[in-house]
Amino acid sequence: MNGDTLYSIGDLARRTGLTVKAIRFYADTGLVPPTDRTPAGYRRYGPDAIARIELVRTLRELGIDLATIRKVMDREALLTDVAATHADALDVQIRVLRQRRAVLAAVARRGSTPREMDLMHRLARLSEAERQGLIDDFLSAVFDGLHDHPAFAAVTRSLTPELPNDPEPERIEAWVELAELLQDHGFRTTLHGMAQDLAADRAPDAGTGRPLILAEAVRAQVTPALEAGIAPPSPAADPIVAALAAHYARILGDQASYDTPALHRRLAARLEQMHDPRRDQYLSLLAVINGWPPPESLAPALTWASEALRTRQ
């Protein structure tokens, strides 16, 4: 191509694939100035006009406004700075779109009412500070009176959701559901009772000094029975019930009465209180938000143990 070659607007249109109208618009706004004019006043453009048009088209397709493009063309702004600014803006837009997608997916999956959809939308849009305030308020209510317990810091950490800055839609949807649980006063009350019992469950064993944790004992004793297909009322369940009752008696500091109907009733009531489906839901959602492995539900073991205890009262 000869460096002295000049092109008409029609030539540029054919070479770039744009319409004559689009190129004329870029010319009229000064983005692609003419190199020369014919005696009749028609604009003519040099080879660099093709490169300018291609750059303008690319920047427009990336969503950059004409005023900013003009500054880039006139060297009033660095292309790298403009690109960085718009990349940041796109990051924000992507996060917003992910939030919207997650809310719409939740609405479609759950068959939500307009009011519920509005609530989910507001929960998804909470700022980081607002999310943290909601979490802190929930944990403060659940662990009220237990802040001085040695296990307080570790337990609250294990129950704290941490939504990443750029979460996947699945994590956003899980956060929306979890945020609804955080505001469920009935669940707060139930979990507060569980926390109080958890504090008691962690009484140290007189022999080993290790905490006596009821949930761990239920999982350890009952899981093999579930795997073996042992029915709760069957005689084969007797040693398991006895072991659980003895463990609970040690927690209560009353080992002499571990094999009594009264203790069986008390332990069954304790396990039934632990067996709240919202607890499993909370832990499952928490795992999604924090990117943890899915938790193993304690529900089957609690159901088995409660039935085994009730049939022996």
PDB file of C-alpha atoms in Angstrom:
ATOM      1  CA  MET A   1       0.000   0.000   0.000  1.00  0.00           C
ATOM      2  CA  ASN A   2       1.375   3.398  -1.021  1.00  0.00           C
ATOM      3  CA  GLY A   3       1.832   5.865   1.836  1.00  0.00           C
ATOM      4  CA  ASP A   4       0.278   8.619  -0.299  1.00  0.00           C
ATOM      5  CA  THR A   5      -2.908   6.640  -0.947  1.00  0.00           C
ATOM      6  CA  LEU A   6      -6.030   8.453   0.184  1.00  0.00           C
ATOM      7  CA  TYR A   7      -9.427   6.904   0.765  1.00  0.00           C
ATOM      8  CA  SER A   8     -12.983   8.114   0.587  1.00  0.00           C
ATOM      9  CA  ILE A   9     -15.500   7.319   3.317  1.00  0.00           C
ATOM     10  CA  GLY A  10     -16.888   4.611   1.035  1.00  0.00           C
ATOM     11  CA  ASP A  11     -13.408   3.073   0.697  1.00  0.00           C
ATOM     12  CA  LEU A  12     -13.004   3.019   4.498  1.00  0.00           C
ATOM     13  CA  ALA A  13     -16.404   1.404   4.879  1.00  0.00           C
ATOM     14  CA  ARG A  14     -15.475  -1.409   2.507  1.00  0.00           C
ATOM     15  CA  ARG A  15     -12.089  -1.973   4.161  1.00  0.00           C
ATOM     16  CA  THR A  16     -13.359  -1.945   7.775  1.00  0.00           C
ATOM     17  CA  GLY A  17     -16.777  -3.531   7.350  1.00  0.00           C
ATOM     18  CA  LEU A  18     -18.510  -0.585   9.001  1.00  0.00           C
ATOM     19  CA  THR A  19     -21.319   1.386   7.411  1.00  0.00           C
ATOM     20  CA  VAL A  20     -20.708   4.687   5.670  1.00  0.00           C
ATOM     21  CA  LYS A  21     -23.022   6.279   8.236  1.00  0.00           C
ATOM     22  CA  ALA A  22     -20.916   4.994  11.143  1.00  0.00           C
ATOM     23  CA  ILE A  23     -17.643   6.224   9.636  1.00  0.00           C
ATOM     24  CA  ARG A  24     -19.180   9.590   8.804  1.00  0.00           C
ATOM     25  CA  PHE A  25     -20.320   9.853  12.435  1.00  0.00           C
ATOM     26  CA  TYR A  26     -16.788   9.115  13.690  1.00  0.00           C
ATOM     27  CA  ALA A  27     -15.450  11.699  11.240  1.00  0.00           C
ATOM     28  CA  ASP A  28     -17.992  14.333  12.299  1.00  0.00           C
ATOM     29  CA  THR A  29     -17.103  13.833  15.984  1.00  0.00           C
ATOM     30  CA  GLY A  30     -13.395  14.272  15.238  1.00  0.00           C
ATOM     31  CA  LEU A  31     -12.378  10.708  16.092  1.00  0.00           C
ATOM     32  CA  VAL A  32     -11.181  10.081  12.526  1.00  0.00           C
ATOM     33  CA  PRO A  33     -10.091  13.432  11.065  1.00  0.00           C
ATOM     34  CA  PRO A  34      -9.589  13.716   7.268  1.00  0.00           C
ATOM     35  CA  THR A  35      -6.092  13.933   5.834  1.00  0.00           C
ATOM     36  CA  ASP A  36      -7.154  16.068   2.885  1.00  0.00           C
ATOM     37  CA  ARG A  37     -10.143  17.220   0.837  1.00  0.00           C
ATOM     38  CA  THR A  38     -10.845  17.124  -2.856  1.00  0.00           C
ATOM     39  CA  PRO A  39     -11.418  20.386  -4.787  1.00  0.00           C
ATOM     40  CA  ALA A  40     -15.120  19.634  -4.443  1.00  0.00           C
ATOM     41  CA  GLY A  41     -14.778  19.438  -0.661  1.00  0.00           C
ATOM     42  CA  TYR A  42     -15.041  15.655  -0.201  1.00  0.00           C
ATOM     43  CA  ARG A  43     -12.995  14.281   2.684  1.00  0.00           C
ATOM     44  CA  ARG A  44     -10.104  11.946   2.019  1.00  0.00           C
ATOM     45  CA  TYR A  45      -8.319   9.780   4.596  1.00  0.00           C
ATOM     46  CA  GLY A  46      -4.818   8.368   4.884  1.00  0.00           C
ATOM     47  CA  PRO A  47      -3.883   4.757   5.819  1.00  0.00           C
ATOM     48  CA  ASP A  48      -3.772   5.619   9.529  1.00  0.00           C
ATOM     49  CA  ALA A  49      -7.534   6.253   9.415  1.00  0.00           C
ATOM     50  CA  ILE A  50      -8.146   2.505   9.106  1.00  0.00           C
ATOM     51  CA  ALA A  51      -6.142   1.831  12.280  1.00  0.00           C
ATOM     52  CA  ARG A  52      -8.027   4.625  14.127  1.00  0.00           C
ATOM     53  CA  ILE A  53     -11.388   3.234  13.046  1.00  0.00           C
ATOM     54  CA  GLU A  54     -10.436  -0.258  14.196  1.00  0.00           C
ATOM     55  CA  LEU A  55      -9.352   1.131  17.570  1.00  0.00           C
ATOM     56  CA  VAL A  56     -12.562   3.142  17.943  1.00  0.00           C
ATOM     57  CA  ARG A  57     -14.657   0.097  17.093  1.00  0.00           C
ATOM     58  CA  THR A  58     -12.801  -2.083  19.586  1.00  0.00           C
ATOM     59  CA  LEU A  59     -13.115   0.468  22.396  1.00  0.00           C
ATOM     60  CA  ARG A  60     -16.819   0.961  21.676  1.00  0.00           C
ATOM     61  CA  GLU A  61     -17.409  -2.790  21.753  1.00  0.00           C
ATOM     62  CA  LEU A  62     -15.702  -2.824  25.154  1.00  0.00           C
ATOM     63  CA  GLY A  63     -18.228  -0.274  26.366  1.00  0.00           C
ATOM     64  CA  ILE A  64     -16.000   2.809  26.489  1.00  0.00           C
ATOM     65  CA  ASP A  65     -17.797   6.080  25.828  1.00  0.00           C
ATOM     66  CA  LEU A  66     -16.946   8.395  22.921  1.00  0.00           C
ATOM     67  CA  ALA A  67     -15.652  11.200  25.152  1.00  0.00           C
ATOM     68  CA  THR A  68     -13.056   8.867  26.690  1.00  0.00           C
ATOM     69  CA  ILE A  69     -12.135   7.474  23.272  1.00  0.00           C
ATOM     70  CA  ARG A  70     -11.508  11.005  22.042  1.00  0.00           C
ATOM     71  CA  LYS A  71      -9.109  11.596  24.948  1.00  0.00           C
ATOM     72  CA  VAL A  72      -7.248   8.404  24.069  1.00  0.00           C
ATOM     73  CA  MET A  73      -7.067   9.428  20.407  1.00  0.00           C
ATOM     74  CA  ASP A  74      -5.868  12.927  21.304  1.00  0.00           C
ATOM     75  CA  ARG A  75      -3.332  11.424  23.757  1.00  0.00           C
ATOM     76  CA  GLU A  76      -4.976  13.213  26.649  1.00  0.00           C
ATOM     77  CA  ALA A  77      -5.415   9.852  28.385  1.00  0.00           C
ATOM     78  CA  LEU A  78      -3.302   6.694  28.374  1.00  0.00           C
ATOM     79  CA  LEU A  79      -5.002   3.653  26.902  1.00  0.00           C
ATOM     80  CA  THR A  80      -3.657   1.515  29.745  1.00  0.00           C
ATOM     81  CA  ASP A  81      -5.260   3.790  32.352  1.00  0.00           C
ATOM     82  CA  VAL A  82      -8.560   3.797  30.497  1.00  0.00           C
ATOM     83  CA  ALA A  83      -8.484   0.010  30.196  1.00  0.00           C
ATOM     84  CA  ALA A  84      -7.755  -0.416  33.917  1.00  0.00           C
ATOM     85  CA  THR A  85     -10.588   1.924  34.910  1.00  0.00           C
ATOM     86  CA  HIS A  86     -13.103   0.177  32.702  1.00  0.00           C
ATOM     87  CA  ALA A  87     -11.921  -3.265  33.825  1.00  0.00           C
ATOM     88  CA  ASP A  88     -12.655  -2.215  37.424  1.00  0.00           C
ATOM     89  CA  ALA A  89     -16.081  -0.943  36.385  1.00  0.00           C
ATOM     90  CA  LEU A  90     -16.804  -4.228  34.637  1.00  0.00           C
ATOM     91  CA  ASP A  91     -15.834  -6.135  37.774  1.00  0.00           C
ATOM     92  CA  VAL A  92     -18.536  -4.239  39.650  1.00  0.00           C
ATOM     93  CA  GLN A  93     -21.071  -4.928  36.910  1.00  0.00           C
ATOM     94  CA  ILE A  94     -20.184  -8.628  36.912  1.00  0.00           C
ATOM     95  CA  ARG A  95     -20.704  -8.847  40.679  1.00  0.00           C
ATOM     96  CA  VAL A  96     -24.074  -7.124  40.347  1.00  0.00           C
ATOM     97  CA  LEU A  97     -25.118  -9.461  37.531  1.00  0.00           C
ATOM     98  CA  ARG A  98     -24.075 -12.488  39.570  1.00  0.00           C
ATOM     99  CA  GLN A  99     -26.145 -11.232  42.492  1.00  0.00           C
ATOM    100  CA  ARG A 100     -29.167 -10.736  40.247  1.00  0.00           C
ATOM    101  CA  ARG A 101     -28.733 -14.161  38.663  1.00  0.00           C
ATOM    102  CA  ALA A 102     -28.487 -15.819  42.074  1.00  0.00           C
ATOM    103  CA  VAL A 103     -31.649 -14.099  43.312  1.00  0.00           C
ATOM    104  CA  LEU A 104     -33.598 -14.997  40.170  1.00  0.00           C
ATOM    105  CA  ALA A 105     -32.375 -18.615  40.349  1.00  0.00           C
ATOM    106  CA  ALA A 106     -33.474 -18.816  43.994  1.00  0.00           C
ATOM    107  CA  VAL A 107     -36.866 -17.323  43.172  1.00  0.00           C
ATOM    108  CA  ALA A 108     -37.386 -19.803  40.331  1.00  0.00           C
ATOM    109  CA  ARG A 109     -36.253 -22.774  42.426  1.00  0.00           C
ATOM    110  CA  ARG A 110     -38.261 -21.900  45.522  1.00  0.00           C
ATOM    111  CA  GLY A 111     -41.369 -20.480  43.870  1.00  0.00           C
ATOM    112  CA  SER A 112     -41.005 -17.290  45.902  1.00  0.00           C
ATOM    113  CA  THR A 113     -43.634 -14.587  46.253  1.00  0.00           C
ATOM    114  CA  PRO A 114     -42.878 -11.011  45.123  1.00  0.00           C
ATOM    115  CA  ARG A 115     -42.323 -10.037  48.764  1.00  0.00           C
ATOM    116  CA  GLU A 116     -39.849 -12.875  49.300  1.00  0.00           C
ATOM    117  CA  MET A 117     -38.073 -11.959  46.067  1.00  0.00           C
ATOM    118  CA  ASP A 118     -37.709  -8.366  47.272  1.00  0.00           C
ATOM    119  CA  LEU A 119     -36.237  -9.593  50.565  1.00  0.00           C
ATOM    120  CA  MET A 120     -33.749 -11.870  48.793  1.00  0.00           C
ATOM    121  CA  HIS A 121     -32.742  -9.035  46.462  1.00  0.00           C
ATOM    122  CA  ARG A 122     -32.037  -6.735  49.411  1.00  0.00           C
ATOM    123  CA  LEU A 123     -30.070  -9.432  51.226  1.00  0.00           C
ATOM    124  CA  ALA A 124     -27.943 -10.079  48.141  1.00  0.00           C
ATOM    125  CA  ARG A 125     -27.140  -6.365  47.803  1.00  0.00           C
ATOM    126  CA  LEU A 126     -25.914  -5.878  51.377  1.00  0.00           C
ATOM    127  CA  SER A 127     -22.488  -4.293  51.629  1.00  0.00           C
ATOM    128  CA  GLU A 128     -19.649  -6.128  53.352  1.00  0.00           C
ATOM    129  CA  ALA A 129     -20.131  -3.985  56.474  1.00  0.00           C
ATOM    130  CA  GLU A 130     -23.890  -4.643  56.479  1.00  0.00           C
ATOM    131  CA  ARG A 131     -23.342  -8.383  56.077  1.00  0.00           C
ATOM    132  CA  GLN A 132     -20.863  -8.393  58.948  1.00  0.00           C
ATOM    133  CA  GLY A 133     -23.297  -6.457  61.130  1.00  0.00           C
ATOM    134  CA  LEU A 134     -26.004  -9.043  60.478  1.00  0.00           C
ATOM    135  CA  ILE A 135     -23.616 -11.904  61.267  1.00  0.00           C
ATOM    136  CA  ASP A 136     -22.311 -10.250  64.446  1.00  0.00           C
ATOM    137  CA  ASP A 137     -25.855  -9.587  65.664  1.00  0.00           C
ATOM    138  CA  PHE A 138     -26.802 -13.237  65.082  1.00  0.00           C
ATOM    139  CA  LEU A 139     -23.742 -14.703  66.814  1.00  0.00           C
ATOM    140  CA  SER A 140     -24.086 -12.270  69.710  1.00  0.00           C
ATOM    141  CA  ALA A 141     -27.666 -13.449  70.302  1.00  0.00           C
ATOM    142  CA  VAL A 142     -26.769 -17.144  69.957  1.00  0.00           C
ATOM    143  CA  PHE A 143     -23.792 -16.984  72.327  1.00  0.00           C
ATOM    144  CA  ASP A 144     -25.208 -14.467  74.794  1.00  0.00           C
ATOM    145  CA  GLY A 145     -23.701 -15.159  78.216  1.00  0.00           C
ATOM    146  CA  LEU A 146     -21.047 -17.503  76.823  1.00  0.00           C
ATOM    147  CA  HIS A 147     -18.375 -15.016  75.727  1.00  0.00           C
ATOM    148  CA  ASP A 148     -16.066 -16.036  78.568  1.00  0.00           C
ATOM    149  CA  HIS A 149     -16.288 -19.760  77.760  1.00  0.00           C
ATOM    150  CA  PRO A 150     -12.904 -21.186  76.617  1.00  0.00           C
ATOM    151  CA  ALA A 151     -14.453 -22.597  73.438  1.00  0.00           C
ATOM    152  CA  PHE A 152     -16.269 -19.361  72.475  1.00  0.00           C
ATOM    153  CA  ALA A 153     -13.720 -18.037  69.956  1.00  0.00           C
ATOM    154  CA  ALA A 154     -13.248 -21.355  68.158  1.00  0.00           C
ATOM    155  CA  VAL A 155     -16.967 -22.134  67.952  1.00  0.00           C
ATOM    156  CA  THR A 156     -17.938 -18.685  66.655  1.00  0.00           C
ATOM    157  CA  ARG A 157     -15.204 -18.901  63.998  1.00  0.00           C
ATOM    158  CA  SER A 158     -16.583 -22.269  62.897  1.00  0.00           C
ATOM    159  CA  LEU A 159     -20.048 -20.706  62.458  1.00  0.00           C
ATOM    160  CA  THR A 160     -19.018 -17.470  60.720  1.00  0.00           C
ATOM    161  CA  PRO A 161     -19.787 -17.132  56.978  1.00  0.00           C
ATOM    162  CA  GLU A 162     -17.129 -15.353  54.917  1.00  0.00           C
ATOM    163  CA  LEU A 163     -18.427 -14.426  51.468  1.00  0.00           C
ATOM    164  CA  PRO A 164     -15.511 -13.764  49.046  1.00  0.00           C
ATOM    165  CA  ASN A 165     -15.224 -10.425  47.238  1.00  0.00           C
ATOM    166  CA  ASP A 166     -16.066 -12.053  43.906  1.00  0.00           C
ATOM    167  CA  PRO A 167     -18.305 -15.001  44.816  1.00  0.00           C
ATOM    168  CA  GLU A 168     -19.768 -17.521  42.421  1.00  0.00           C
ATOM    169  CA  PRO A 169     -23.571 -17.463  41.972  1.00  0.00           C
ATOM    170  CA  GLU A 170     -23.897 -20.602  44.133  1.00  0.00           C
ATOM    171  CA  ARG A 171     -22.249 -18.828  47.067  1.00  0.00           C
ATOM    172  CA  ILE A 172     -24.442 -15.757  46.634  1.00  0.00           C
ATOM    173  CA  GLU A 173     -27.578 -17.912  46.596  1.00  0.00           C
ATOM    174  CA  ALA A 174     -26.356 -19.743  49.710  1.00  0.00           C
ATOM    175  CA  TRP A 175     -25.690 -16.391  51.406  1.00  0.00           C
ATOM    176  CA  VAL A 176     -29.239 -15.190  50.678  1.00  0.00           C
ATOM    177  CA  GLU A 177     -30.696 -18.331  52.268  1.00  0.00           C
ATOM    178  CA  LEU A 178     -28.316 -18.128  55.217  1.00  0.00           C
ATOM    179  CA  ALA A 179     -29.124 -14.439  55.778  1.00  0.00           C
ATOM    180  CA  GLU A 180     -32.793 -15.379  56.076  1.00  0.00           C
ATOM    181  CA  LEU A 181     -31.863 -17.922  58.756  1.00  0.00           C
ATOM    182  CA  LEU A 182     -29.788 -15.307  60.579  1.00  0.00           C
ATOM    183  CA  GLN A 183     -32.948 -13.228  60.983  1.00  0.00           C
ATOM    184  CA  ASP A 184     -35.136 -16.138  62.099  1.00  0.00           C
ATOM    185  CA  HIS A 185     -35.731 -15.369  65.803  1.00  0.00           C
ATOM    186  CA  GLY A 186     -37.015 -18.883  66.466  1.00  0.00           C
ATOM    187  CA  PHE A 187     -33.812 -20.347  65.068  1.00  0.00           C
ATOM    188  CA  ARG A 188     -31.736 -17.902  67.115  1.00  0.00           C
ATOM    189  CA  THR A 189     -33.518 -19.013  70.284  1.00  0.00           C
ATOM    190  CA  THR A 190     -33.101 -22.696  69.450  1.00  0.00           C
ATOM    191  CA  LEU A 191     -29.426 -22.284  68.621  1.00  0.00           C
ATOM    192  CA  HIS A 192     -28.879 -20.272  71.804  1.00  0.00           C
ATOM    193  CA  GLY A 193     -30.257 -23.222  73.766  1.00  0.00           C
ATOM    194  CA  MET A 194     -27.950 -25.560  71.855  1.00  0.00           C
ATOM    195  CA  ALA A 195     -25.001 -23.284  72.635  1.00  0.00           C
ATOM    196  CA  GLN A 196     -25.839 -23.344  76.333  1.00  0.00           C
ATOM    197  CA  ASP A 197     -25.974 -27.137  76.206  1.00  0.00           C
ATOM    198  CA  LEU A 198     -22.770 -27.235  74.176  1.00  0.00           C
ATOM    199  CA  ALA A 199     -21.041 -25.323  76.969  1.00  0.00           C
ATOM    200  CA  ALA A 200     -22.256 -27.941  79.428  1.00  0.00           C
ATOM    201  CA  ASP A 201     -21.364 -30.787  77.083  1.00  0.00           C
ATOM    202  CA  ARG A 202     -17.771 -29.622  77.103  1.00  0.00           C
ATOM    203  CA  ALA A 203     -17.307 -30.324  80.784  1.00  0.00           C
ATOM    204  CA  PRO A 204     -13.874 -31.978  81.231  1.00  0.00           C
ATOM    205  CA  ASP A 205     -13.654 -35.702  81.839  1.00  0.00           C
ATOM    206  CA  ALA A 206     -12.342 -36.293  85.362  1.00  0.00           C
ATOM    207  CA  GLY A 207     -10.046 -39.038  84.128  1.00  0.00           C
ATOM    208  CA  THR A 208      -8.568 -37.602  80.922  1.00  0.00           C
ATOM    209  CA  GLY A 209      -9.263 -33.879  81.185  1.00  0.00           C
ATOM    210  CA  ARG A 210     -10.657 -33.925  77.610  1.00  0.00           C
ATOM    211  CA  PRO A 211     -13.994 -32.241  76.909  1.00  0.00           C
ATOM    212  CA  LEU A 212     -16.982 -34.585  77.000  1.00  0.00           C
ATOM    213  CA  ILE A 213     -18.823 -33.637  73.810  1.00  0.00           C
ATOM    214  CA  LEU A 214     -22.208 -35.291  73.417  1.00  0.00           C
ATOM    215  CA  ALA A 215     -22.449 -34.840  69.640  1.00  0.00           C
ATOM    216  CA  GLU A 216     -19.103 -36.581  69.137  1.00  0.00           C
ATOM    217  CA  ALA A 217     -20.215 -39.502  71.301  1.00  0.00           C
ATOM    218  CA  VAL A 218     -23.482 -39.859  69.352  1.00  0.00           C
ATOM    219  CA  ARG A 219     -21.661 -39.878  66.033  1.00  0.00           C
ATOM    220  CA  ALA A 220     -19.008 -42.347  67.224  1.00  0.00           C
ATOM    221  CA  GLN A 221     -21.445 -44.776  68.871  1.00  0.00           C
ATOM    222  CA  VAL A 222     -24.397 -44.671  66.487  1.00  0.00           C
ATOM    223  CA  THR A 223     -22.724 -44.488  63.058  1.00  0.00           C
ATOM    224  CA  PRO A 224     -21.526 -48.127  63.198  1.00  0.00           C
ATOM    225  CA  ALA A 225     -25.040 -49.189  64.226  1.00  0.00           C
ATOM    226  CA  LEU A 226     -26.561 -47.369  61.273  1.00  0.00           C
ATOM    227  CA  GLU A 227     -24.041 -48.929  58.922  1.00  0.00           C
ATOM    228  CA  ALA A 228     -24.770 -52.379  60.357  1.00  0.00           C
ATOM    229  CA  GLY A 229     -28.543 -51.905  60.028  1.00  0.00           C
ATOM    230  CA  ILE A 230     -29.222 -52.323  63.763  1.00  0.00           C
ATOM    231  CA  ALA A 231     -32.771 -51.248  64.600  1.00  0.00           C
ATOM    232  CA  PRO A 232     -33.133 -48.879  67.589  1.00  0.00           C
ATOM    233  CA  PRO A 233     -35.547 -51.154  69.538  1.00  0.00           C
ATOM    234  CA  SER A 234     -33.493 -54.334  68.992  1.00  0.00           C
ATOM    235  CA  PRO A 235     -31.438 -55.936  71.789  1.00  0.00           C
ATOM    236  CA  ALA A 236     -28.312 -55.309  69.692  1.00  0.00           C
ATOM    237  CA  ALA A 237     -28.825 -51.602  70.388  1.00  0.00           C
ATOM    238  CA  ASP A 238     -28.658 -52.046  74.189  1.00  0.00           C
ATOM    239  CA  PRO A 239     -24.848 -51.620  74.524  1.00  0.00           C
ATOM    240  CA  ILE A 240     -24.956 -48.462  72.397  1.00  0.00           C
ATOM    241  CA  VAL A 241     -27.738 -46.930  74.512  1.00  0.00           C
ATOM    242  CA  ALA A 242     -25.828 -47.838  77.670  1.00  0.00           C
ATOM    243  CA  ALA A 243     -22.644 -46.214  76.344  1.00  0.00           C
ATOM    244  CA  LEU A 244     -24.476 -43.000  75.408  1.00  0.00           C
ATOM    245  CA  ALA A 245     -26.231 -42.862  78.766  1.00  0.00           C
ATOM    246  CA  ALA A 246     -22.945 -43.400  80.621  1.00  0.00           C
ATOM    247  CA  HIS A 247     -21.301 -40.633  78.588  1.00  0.00           C
ATOM    248  CA  TYR A 248     -24.135 -38.235  79.362  1.00  0.00           C
ATOM    249  CA  ALA A 249     -24.048 -39.161  83.049  1.00  0.00           C
ATOM    250  CA  ARG A 250     -20.359 -38.232  83.153  1.00  0.00           C
ATOM    251  CA  ILE A 251     -21.230 -34.871  81.570  1.00  0.00           C
ATOM    252  CA  LEU A 252     -23.838 -34.324  84.282  1.00  0.00           C
ATOM    253  CA  GLY A 253     -21.485 -35.587  86.998  1.00  0.00           C
ATOM    254  CA  ASP A 254     -24.025 -38.261  87.979  1.00  0.00           C
ATOM    255  CA  GLN A 255     -22.479 -41.566  86.950  1.00  0.00           C
ATOM    256  CA  ALA A 256     -24.455 -43.527  89.530  1.00  0.00           C
ATOM    257  CA  SER A 257     -27.788 -42.998  87.766  1.00  0.00           C
ATOM    258  CA  TYR A 258     -26.755 -43.439  84.143  1.00  0.00           C
ATOM    259  CA  ASP A 259     -28.950 -46.486  83.494  1.00  0.00           C
ATOM    260  CA  THR A 260     -32.292 -45.065  84.682  1.00  0.00           C
ATOM    261  CA  PRO A 261     -35.451 -44.168  82.726  1.00  0.00           C
ATOM    262  CA  ALA A 262     -35.215 -40.590  84.025  1.00  0.00           C
ATOM    263  CA  LEU A 263     -31.757 -40.086  82.532  1.00  0.00           C
ATOM    264  CA  HIS A 264     -32.855 -41.782  79.309  1.00  0.00           C
ATOM    265  CA  ARG A 265     -35.753 -39.317  79.034  1.00  0.00           C
ATOM    266  CA  ARG A 266     -33.489 -36.376  79.742  1.00  0.00           C
ATOM    267  CA  LEU A 267     -30.914 -37.512  77.182  1.00  0.00           C
ATOM    268  CA  ALA A 268     -33.610 -38.184  74.558  1.00  0.00           C
ATOM    269  CA  ALA A 269     -35.002 -34.665  75.061  1.00  0.00           C
ATOM    270  CA  ARG A 270     -31.500 -33.260  74.760  1.00  0.00           C
ATOM    271  CA  LEU A 271     -30.874 -35.095  71.473  1.00  0.00           C
ATOM    272  CA  GLU A 272     -34.270 -34.077  70.087  1.00  0.00           C
ATOM    273  CA  GLN A 273     -33.444 -30.447  70.799  1.00  0.00           C
ATOM    274  CA  MET A 274     -30.204 -30.873  68.863  1.00  0.00           C
ATOM    275  CA  HIS A 275     -32.156 -32.388  65.957  1.00  0.00           C
ATOM    276  CA  ASP A 276     -33.342 -29.129  64.337  1.00  0.00           C
ATOM    277  CA  PRO A 277     -33.341 -29.290  60.497  1.00  0.00           C
ATOM    278  CA  ARG A 278     -32.380 -25.596  60.411  1.00  0.00           C
ATOM    279  CA  ARG A 279     -29.090 -26.454  62.099  1.00  0.00           C
ATOM    280  CA  ASP A 280     -28.145 -28.832  59.281  1.00  0.00           C
ATOM    281  CA  GLN A 281     -29.353 -26.265  56.741  1.00  0.00           C
ATOM    282  CA  TYR A 282     -27.175 -23.584  58.352  1.00  0.00           C
ATOM    283  CA  LEU A 283     -24.084 -25.790  58.341  1.00  0.00           C
ATOM    284  CA  SER A 284     -24.655 -26.870  54.729  1.00  0.00           C
ATOM    285  CA  LEU A 285     -25.078 -23.272  53.532  1.00  0.00           C
ATOM    286  CA  LEU A 286     -22.067 -22.199  55.583  1.00  0.00           C
ATOM    287  CA  ALA A 287     -19.935 -24.825  53.843  1.00  0.00           C
ATOM    288  CA  VAL A 288     -21.002 -23.549  50.403  1.00  0.00           C
ATOM    289  CA  ILE A 289     -20.291 -19.908  51.298  1.00  0.00           C
ATOM    290  CA  ASN A 290     -16.899 -20.637  52.850  1.00  0.00           C
ATOM    291  CA  GLY A 291     -15.853 -23.210  50.258  1.00  0.00           C
ATOM    292  CA  TRP A 292     -15.659 -26.002  52.842  1.00  0.00           C
ATOM    293  CA  PRO A 293     -16.404 -29.690  52.205  1.00  0.00           C
ATOM    294  CA  PRO A 294     -20.089 -30.552  52.700  1.00  0.00           C
ATOM    295  CA  PRO A 295     -20.708 -31.405  56.368  1.00  0.00           C
ATOM    296  CA  GLU A 296     -21.784 -34.877  57.370  1.00  0.00           C
ATOM    297  CA  SER A 297     -25.280 -34.602  58.820  1.00  0.00           C
ATOM    298  CA  LEU A 298     -25.760 -35.758  62.407  1.00  0.00           C
ATOM    299  CA  ALA A 299     -29.530 -36.043  61.857  1.00  0.00           C
ATOM    300  CA  PRO A 300     -29.688 -39.830  61.146  1.00  0.00           C
ATOM    301  CA  ALA A 301     -27.638 -40.588  64.257  1.00  0.00           C
ATOM    302  CA  LEU A 302     -29.751 -38.263  66.415  1.00  0.00           C
ATOM    303  CA  THR A 303     -32.979 -39.830  65.122  1.00  0.00           C
ATOM    304  CA  TRP A 304     -31.680 -43.354  65.794  1.00  0.00           C
ATOM    305  CA  ALA A 305     -30.420 -42.506  69.288  1.00  0.00           C
ATOM    306  CA  SER A 306     -33.631 -40.688  70.289  1.00  0.00           C
ATOM    307  CA  GLU A 307     -35.790 -43.635  69.201  1.00  0.00           C
ATOM    308  CA  ALA A 308     -33.526 -46.117  70.953  1.00  0.00           C
ATOM    309  CA  LEU A 309     -33.735 -44.146  74.196  1.00  0.00           C
ATOM    310  CA  ARG A 310     -37.513 -43.609  74.031  1.00  0.00           C
ATOM    311  CA  THR A 311     -38.200 -47.321  73.538  1.00  0.00           C
ATOM    312  CA  ARG A 312     -36.301 -48.104  76.750  1.00  0.00           C
ATOM    313  CA  GLN A 313     -38.040 -45.682  79.112  1.00  0.00           C
TER     314      GLN A 313
END
